[in-house]
Amino acid sequence: MAKDKAKTKTEMKPQVEGKEWWVDSKGKRIDGRSVTDLRDITIKAGVLPNADGSCYLEWGQNKVLVSVHGPRECLPKHQANPYKATVRYNYRMATFSVTERKNPRPGRREVEISKVSGEALERAIFLEKFPNTAIDIFVEVLDANAGTRIACLTAAAVAVADAGIPMRDLVTGITVGRAEGNAIIDLNKHEEDAPDAVDMAVAFLPNSKEVVLLQMDGEMTSKEFENLMEMAADNASKVYELQKAALKESVLSKSPEQIPGMDEVTDTGAPRMEAMSEEEQEMLKPRDPMAFHGHEFEEETKIEPKPAKKGKKDPKKADETIDEDSGEDYSDMERDAYDGGKE
Ligand code: ADP
């Protein structure tokens, strides 16, 4: 299980002498983190045997479970795209995931998070390889304490990779923002509720640093925005390392038959012949470059060279140039100049 380095946790005391606080004079937050500390993150891939890919992620108090199914036949058919796979991302919060019972009916917030998160993942998946199919991603928030959309998207990227779906890159998310005038990363619920709070969810393709999701609550200056984006990019790489470690651990714990696509390649990664159709096998057979693959030439084709015209190229001297006015050969002149220069 990929886990962030254990950090000393202190008991959350959001109030001191009846007064709320967010960051103390030493730069410590109510949960003992510094302004650039992430909460503890634990990621485990391949946790649901009935899914094609899955992931369980804990991010501080947030606990999320993701299950991926597909690419599979897209039903209802009107949702199918003849050019690429359709990603259907379903973000849901369990009724027991927050202190007051959450209405089980999906609300506008869940519909919005599902839409933007699915679109972020679309940037990472090679959708065009799977026309007319659906990739279904079910995301359940079991326990919530701010930053759930980012926790879910980070877990969903791992689950998609765990399903063996070809991707350009993973998707790595992080939240950054402001509380009591301090720029901080990975806000908890208390920090999100600060009077001057800014809460910004960002997700990257971690290798290209392409931003695939950006949402913000609150107001800030463009300078603050630049600073927060820099903090997000710098710290997202820590999350990316944990995603990769979780995937590696999951792959190493599986036998080759359990890894999607492994039955089609040999130990060296070369295509396995038995897994291919006869036509594909034929295409991969080594060929004699001098053989014309059964094509017989009935008679030899003779190509007569055309006589050279003044001002035109002589086909026998294809690389030489004739001056249109003087009829002199440039290449001779150039060769002389070159030889002269050499001496
Ligand atoms: P995110 O979880 O991505 O930060 P929001 O900013 O909308 O998304 O929500 C912040 C936090 O508010 C959630 O993580 C959760 O702890 C809490 N929350 C969200 N929806 C509800 C709800 N319907 N009832 C109670 N708490 C909620």
PDB file of N, CA and C and ligand atoms in Angstrom, residues 62 91 93 98 100 102 109 113 144-150 189 192 199 217, ligand 1:
ATOM      1  N   ASN A  62     -10.664  11.794   4.433  1.00  0.00           N
ATOM      2  CA  ASN A  62     -11.420  11.353   3.241  1.00  0.00           C
ATOM      3  C   ASN A  62     -11.128   9.890   2.931  1.00  0.00           C
ATOM      4  N   TYR A  91     -19.756  10.287  -9.516  1.00  0.00           N
ATOM      5  CA  TYR A  91     -19.296  10.642  -8.157  1.00  0.00           C
ATOM      6  C   TYR A  91     -20.507  10.629  -7.234  1.00  0.00           C
ATOM      7  N   MET A  93     -21.720  10.626  -2.902  1.00  0.00           N
ATOM      8  CA  MET A  93     -21.350  10.654  -1.491  1.00  0.00           C
ATOM      9  C   MET A  93     -22.297   9.751  -0.724  1.00  0.00           C
ATOM     10  N   VAL A  98     -20.864  12.232   5.771  1.00  0.00           N
ATOM     11  CA  VAL A  98     -20.739  13.540   6.427  1.00  0.00           C
ATOM     12  C   VAL A  98     -21.509  13.509   7.748  1.00  0.00           C
ATOM     13  N   GLU A 100     -24.035  15.213   9.085  1.00  0.00           N
ATOM     14  CA  GLU A 100     -25.493  15.116   8.972  1.00  0.00           C
ATOM     15  C   GLU A 100     -25.813  14.220   7.797  1.00  0.00           C
ATOM     16  N   LYS A 102     -26.546  12.616   4.519  1.00  0.00           N
ATOM     17  CA  LYS A 102     -26.621  13.204   3.172  1.00  0.00           C
ATOM     18  C   LYS A 102     -27.777  12.545   2.418  1.00  0.00           C
ATOM     19  N   ARG A 109     -24.400  19.216  -7.035  1.00  0.00           N
ATOM     20  CA  ARG A 109     -22.953  19.192  -6.770  1.00  0.00           C
ATOM     21  C   ARG A 109     -22.334  17.899  -7.311  1.00  0.00           C
ATOM     22  N   ILE A 113     -19.521  17.588 -10.251  1.00  0.00           N
ATOM     23  CA  ILE A 113     -18.212  16.957  -9.993  1.00  0.00           C
ATOM     24  C   ILE A 113     -18.008  15.791 -10.957  1.00  0.00           C
ATOM     25  N   ALA A 144     -15.960  12.046   4.364  1.00  0.00           N
ATOM     26  CA  ALA A 144     -15.564  13.290   3.693  1.00  0.00           C
ATOM     27  C   ALA A 144     -15.086  14.345   4.670  1.00  0.00           C
ATOM     28  N   ASN A 145     -13.994  15.018   4.286  1.00  0.00           N
ATOM     29  CA  ASN A 145     -13.549  16.183   5.043  1.00  0.00           C
ATOM     30  C   ASN A 145     -12.786  17.106   4.099  1.00  0.00           C
ATOM     31  N   ALA A 146     -13.473  17.666   3.133  1.00  0.00           N
ATOM     32  CA  ALA A 146     -12.927  18.625   2.161  1.00  0.00           C
ATOM     33  C   ALA A 146     -11.910  17.999   1.211  1.00  0.00           C
ATOM     34  N   GLY A 147     -12.002  18.384  -0.050  1.00  0.00           N
ATOM     35  CA  GLY A 147     -11.066  17.885  -1.067  1.00  0.00           C
ATOM     36  C   GLY A 147     -11.462  16.522  -1.624  1.00  0.00           C
ATOM     37  N   THR A 148     -12.751  16.171  -1.514  1.00  0.00           N
ATOM     38  CA  THR A 148     -13.141  14.824  -1.967  1.00  0.00           C
ATOM     39  C   THR A 148     -13.067  14.685  -3.484  1.00  0.00           C
ATOM     40  N   ARG A 149     -13.378  15.757  -4.235  1.00  0.00           N
ATOM     41  CA  ARG A 149     -13.362  15.615  -5.714  1.00  0.00           C
ATOM     42  C   ARG A 149     -11.949  15.295  -6.192  1.00  0.00           C
ATOM     43  N   ILE A 150     -10.955  15.888  -5.502  1.00  0.00           N
ATOM     44  CA  ILE A 150      -9.566  15.679  -5.885  1.00  0.00           C
ATOM     45  C   ILE A 150      -9.098  14.283  -5.442  1.00  0.00           C
ATOM     46  N   LYS A 189     -11.722  20.794   6.130  1.00  0.00           N
ATOM     47  CA  LYS A 189     -13.046  21.455   6.140  1.00  0.00           C
ATOM     48  C   LYS A 189     -13.009  22.763   6.929  1.00  0.00           C
ATOM     49  N   GLU A 192     -11.419  25.330   4.737  1.00  0.00           N
ATOM     50  CA  GLU A 192     -12.328  25.730   3.637  1.00  0.00           C
ATOM     51  C   GLU A 192     -13.399  26.687   4.112  1.00  0.00           C
ATOM     52  N   ASP A 199     -10.523  28.303  -2.086  1.00  0.00           N
ATOM     53  CA  ASP A 199     -10.336  26.855  -2.171  1.00  0.00           C
ATOM     54  C   ASP A 199     -10.262  26.522  -3.666  1.00  0.00           C
ATOM     55  N   ASP A 217     -13.307  28.389  -5.449  1.00  0.00           N
ATOM     56  CA  ASP A 217     -14.304  29.099  -4.628  1.00  0.00           C
ATOM     57  C   ASP A 217     -13.590  30.271  -3.984  1.00  0.00           C
TER      58      ASP A 217
HETATM   59  P1  ADP B   1     -14.760  18.937  -2.063  1.00  0.00           P
HETATM   60  O1  ADP B   1     -15.129  17.770  -1.219  1.00  0.00           O
HETATM   61  O2  ADP B   1     -14.213  18.534  -3.370  1.00  0.00           O
HETATM   62  O3  ADP B   1     -13.903  19.923  -1.333  1.00  0.00           O
HETATM   63  P2  ADP B   1     -16.902  20.862  -1.714  1.00  0.00           P
HETATM   64  O4  ADP B   1     -16.020  22.037  -1.583  1.00  0.00           O
HETATM   65  O5  ADP B   1     -18.208  21.027  -2.433  1.00  0.00           O
HETATM   66  O6  ADP B   1     -16.133  19.654  -2.427  1.00  0.00           O
HETATM   67  O7  ADP B   1     -17.250  20.280  -0.288  1.00  0.00           O
HETATM   68  C1  ADP B   1     -16.399  20.471   0.793  1.00  0.00           C
HETATM   69  C2  ADP B   1     -16.783  19.532   1.912  1.00  0.00           C
HETATM   70  O8  ADP B   1     -18.081  19.835   2.393  1.00  0.00           O
HETATM   71  C3  ADP B   1     -16.894  18.059   1.519  1.00  0.00           C
HETATM   72  O9  ADP B   1     -15.654  17.443   1.417  1.00  0.00           O
HETATM   73  C4  ADP B   1     -17.703  17.536   2.645  1.00  0.00           C
HETATM   74  O10 ADP B   1     -16.874  17.338   3.802  1.00  0.00           O
HETATM   75  C5  ADP B   1     -18.665  18.671   2.911  1.00  0.00           C
HETATM   76  N1  ADP B   1     -19.953  18.437   2.217  1.00  0.00           N
HETATM   77  C6  ADP B   1     -20.166  18.434   0.890  1.00  0.00           C
HETATM   78  N2  ADP B   1     -21.458  18.145   0.605  1.00  0.00           N
HETATM   79  C7  ADP B   1     -22.070  17.982   1.791  1.00  0.00           C
HETATM   80  C8  ADP B   1     -23.395  17.664   2.185  1.00  0.00           C
HETATM   81  N3  ADP B   1     -24.356  17.476   1.297  1.00  0.00           N
HETATM   82  N4  ADP B   1     -23.648  17.593   3.506  1.00  0.00           N
HETATM   83  C9  ADP B   1     -22.696  17.809   4.411  1.00  0.00           C
HETATM   84  N5  ADP B   1     -21.417  18.073   4.108  1.00  0.00           N
HETATM   85  C10 ADP B   1     -21.100  18.169   2.826  1.00  0.00           C
END
